[in-house]
Amino acid sequence: MVILITGGSKSGKSKIAENLLSAMENKIYLATMEPYGEEAQTAISRHRKQRMGKGFETVEKSRDIQELDIPGGTGGILLECLSTLCANEMFSGNEPYPADKILDGIKLLKEKTGLLVVVTSSVSCDGIEYPAETENYIRALCELNIKVAELSDVVIEAVCGIPVTLKGAVV
């Protein structure tokens, strides 16, 4: 099963995702944030504290998730987060349009686990025009979000920490 969780910045997406995997054993937290700058360090620290004691094995992979060697039969994988992974591929990995590459990686992860929870961000709702490079990122992430939503059994939007189911049902 694949569950996609989307929402705005600081909307509670990560907490909802972690709670979906809380009762599971043999679970992996796939962390994609590159630890550059104070803001990134703060976010990484907050997420580590949030998942402390929840039994996650943390795997850090900021790009090329299709290269991960995840053992088959892994109970659950939480991919945190698609928007960061897309940015890393585009701006650090020099991948001009990484949507298909990332989607291939997600499909491989899906084959390795009974439950894949993918966290992403809503970034195209503000109506602001950005420089071309940022517009390309927004376009790539939106395409990726659509493709992952199609692949997903369940899609949830986090609104003020409240999970609102948009597709399917969490059993």
Short mmCIF file of C-alpha atoms in Angstrom, two decimals:
data_model
loop_
_atom_site.label_atom_id
_atom_site.label_comp_id
_atom_site.label_asym_id
_atom_site.label_seq_id
_atom_site.Cartn_x
_atom_site.Cartn_y
_atom_site.Cartn_z
CA MET A 1 0.00 0.00 0.00
CA VAL A 2 1.18 3.53 -0.78
CA ILE A 3 -0.07 6.54 1.17
CA LEU A 4 0.74 10.08 -0.01
CA ILE A 5 0.48 12.88 2.54
CA THR A 6 0.48 16.44 1.24
CA GLY A 7 -0.02 19.85 2.77
CA GLY A 8 1.53 23.21 3.33
CA SER A 9 4.61 24.04 5.36
CA LYS A 10 4.33 23.08 9.05
CA SER A 11 0.84 21.57 8.48
CA GLY A 12 1.47 18.40 10.50
CA LYS A 13 2.30 16.12 7.56
CA SER A 14 5.26 14.42 9.25
CA LYS A 15 3.44 13.67 12.49
CA ILE A 16 0.51 12.15 10.59
CA ALA A 17 2.92 10.03 8.52
CA GLU A 18 4.81 8.81 11.57
CA ASN A 19 1.57 7.93 13.34
CA LEU A 20 0.50 5.77 10.38
CA LEU A 21 3.62 3.65 10.92
CA SER A 22 3.70 3.82 14.73
CA ALA A 23 2.49 0.27 15.46
CA MET A 24 4.71 -1.28 12.80
CA GLU A 25 7.99 -3.04 13.42
CA ASN A 26 10.95 -3.09 11.02
CA LYS A 27 10.32 0.41 9.65
CA ILE A 28 12.62 2.80 7.85
CA TYR A 29 12.59 6.59 7.94
CA LEU A 30 14.09 7.68 4.61
CA ALA A 31 15.41 11.18 5.32
CA THR A 32 16.12 13.30 2.24
CA MET A 33 17.09 16.69 3.67
CA GLU A 34 20.65 17.84 3.04
CA PRO A 35 21.99 19.39 6.25
CA TYR A 36 22.96 22.76 4.76
CA GLY A 37 22.31 25.89 6.75
CA GLU A 38 20.71 26.69 10.07
CA GLU A 39 17.11 26.24 8.87
CA ALA A 40 17.85 22.73 7.57
CA GLN A 41 19.64 21.81 10.79
CA THR A 42 16.66 23.04 12.82
CA ALA A 43 14.20 21.00 10.72
CA ILE A 44 16.38 17.87 10.95
CA SER A 45 16.64 18.27 14.72
CA ARG A 46 12.88 18.77 15.08
CA HIS A 47 12.14 15.65 13.01
CA ARG A 48 14.67 13.55 14.97
CA LYS A 49 13.06 14.57 18.28
CA GLN A 50 9.59 13.95 16.87
CA ARG A 51 10.38 10.36 15.87
CA MET A 52 12.60 9.54 18.87
CA GLY A 53 11.56 6.30 20.53
CA LYS A 54 9.22 5.34 17.67
CA GLY A 55 11.43 2.51 16.42
CA PHE A 56 12.47 3.93 13.05
CA GLU A 57 15.75 2.99 11.44
CA THR A 58 16.92 6.21 9.77
CA VAL A 59 18.42 6.01 6.30
CA GLU A 60 19.74 9.29 4.90
CA LYS A 61 19.61 9.60 1.12
CA SER A 62 19.25 13.06 -0.39
CA ARG A 63 19.34 11.92 -4.04
CA ASP A 64 19.18 8.77 -6.19
CA ILE A 65 16.69 6.81 -4.08
CA GLN A 66 16.52 4.23 -6.85
CA GLU A 67 20.00 3.11 -5.73
CA LEU A 68 18.89 2.21 -2.18
CA ASP A 69 19.38 -1.39 -1.13
CA ILE A 70 16.31 -1.91 1.04
CA PRO A 71 15.77 -5.50 2.15
CA GLY A 72 12.57 -7.09 0.86
CA GLY A 73 9.89 -7.56 3.47
CA THR A 74 10.59 -4.27 5.25
CA GLY A 75 7.48 -3.53 7.34
CA GLY A 76 7.14 0.13 6.40
CA ILE A 77 9.03 3.00 4.81
CA LEU A 78 8.41 6.69 5.40
CA LEU A 79 9.87 8.88 2.64
CA GLU A 80 10.38 12.36 4.10
CA CYS A 81 10.01 14.27 1.84
CA LEU A 82 9.29 14.32 -1.89
CA SER A 83 9.57 18.11 -2.28
CA THR A 84 13.03 18.10 -0.69
CA LEU A 85 14.12 15.12 -2.79
CA CYS A 86 12.98 16.86 -5.98
CA ALA A 87 14.86 20.04 -5.04
CA ASN A 88 18.00 18.05 -4.20
CA GLU A 89 17.92 16.26 -7.55
CA MET A 90 17.41 19.48 -9.48
CA PHE A 91 19.74 21.86 -7.66
CA SER A 92 22.43 19.64 -6.06
CA GLY A 93 22.29 16.70 -8.43
CA ASN A 94 22.01 18.75 -11.63
CA GLU A 95 19.04 16.67 -12.79
CA PRO A 96 17.05 19.18 -14.89
CA TYR A 97 13.69 17.40 -14.61
CA PRO A 98 13.81 14.53 -12.09
CA ALA A 99 10.12 13.53 -11.89
CA ASP A 100 10.47 10.24 -13.79
CA LYS A 101 13.70 9.30 -12.01
CA ILE A 102 12.15 9.86 -8.59
CA LEU A 103 8.96 8.03 -9.56
CA ASP A 104 11.06 5.02 -10.59
CA GLY A 105 12.68 5.10 -7.14
CA ILE A 106 9.30 5.23 -5.43
CA LYS A 107 8.11 2.23 -7.45
CA LEU A 108 11.18 0.29 -6.31
CA LEU A 109 10.51 1.23 -2.68
CA LYS A 110 6.88 0.11 -3.08
CA GLU A 111 8.10 -3.35 -4.11
CA LYS A 112 10.20 -3.65 -0.92
CA THR A 113 7.55 -2.92 1.70
CA GLY A 114 3.97 -3.52 2.74
CA LEU A 115 3.42 0.17 3.50
CA LEU A 116 5.14 3.12 1.85
CA VAL A 117 4.19 6.53 3.24
CA VAL A 118 5.38 9.48 1.14
CA VAL A 119 5.31 13.03 2.48
CA THR A 120 5.21 15.93 0.01
CA SER A 121 4.39 19.63 -0.01
CA SER A 122 1.85 21.79 -1.75
CA VAL A 123 3.93 24.53 -3.35
CA SER A 124 1.89 25.92 -6.23
CA CYS A 125 -1.04 27.51 -4.44
CA ASP A 126 0.27 31.00 -3.75
CA GLY A 127 -0.19 32.48 -7.24
CA ILE A 128 3.18 34.22 -7.12
CA GLU A 129 5.39 34.31 -10.21
CA TYR A 130 8.90 33.09 -9.52
CA PRO A 131 12.17 33.05 -11.46
CA ALA A 132 12.33 30.42 -14.22
CA GLU A 133 14.46 28.01 -12.17
CA THR A 134 11.92 28.01 -9.33
CA GLU A 135 9.00 27.70 -11.76
CA ASN A 136 10.70 24.61 -13.25
CA TYR A 137 11.00 23.13 -9.75
CA ILE A 138 7.32 23.82 -9.00
CA ARG A 139 6.31 22.27 -12.32
CA ALA A 140 8.43 19.15 -11.70
CA LEU A 141 7.13 18.71 -8.15
CA CYS A 142 3.51 19.19 -9.21
CA GLU A 143 3.93 16.56 -11.93
CA LEU A 144 5.58 14.24 -9.44
CA ASN A 145 2.82 14.80 -6.86
CA ILE A 146 0.18 13.95 -9.47
CA LYS A 147 1.99 10.77 -10.54
CA VAL A 148 2.56 9.62 -6.95
CA ALA A 149 -1.10 10.38 -6.11
CA GLU A 150 -2.16 8.20 -9.05
CA LEU A 151 0.13 5.41 -7.82
CA SER A 152 -1.13 5.77 -4.24
CA ASP A 153 -3.93 3.81 -2.61
CA VAL A 154 -4.59 6.65 -0.19
CA VAL A 155 -3.99 10.41 -0.45
CA ILE A 156 -4.26 12.57 2.67
CA GLU A 157 -4.01 16.33 2.98
CA ALA A 158 -2.76 17.69 6.31
CA VAL A 159 -4.78 20.74 7.32
CA CYS A 160 -3.80 22.29 10.68
CA GLY A 161 -2.57 18.88 11.82
CA ILE A 162 -5.84 17.21 10.83
CA PRO A 163 -5.65 14.42 8.22
CA VAL A 164 -8.24 14.95 5.48
CA THR A 165 -8.56 11.90 3.22
CA LEU A 166 -8.77 12.82 -0.47
CA LYS A 167 -8.50 9.31 -1.95
CA GLY A 168 -9.02 5.80 -0.61
CA ALA A 169 -9.25 4.85 3.03
CA VAL A 170 -6.73 4.00 5.72
CA VAL A 171 -7.67 0.61 7.10
#
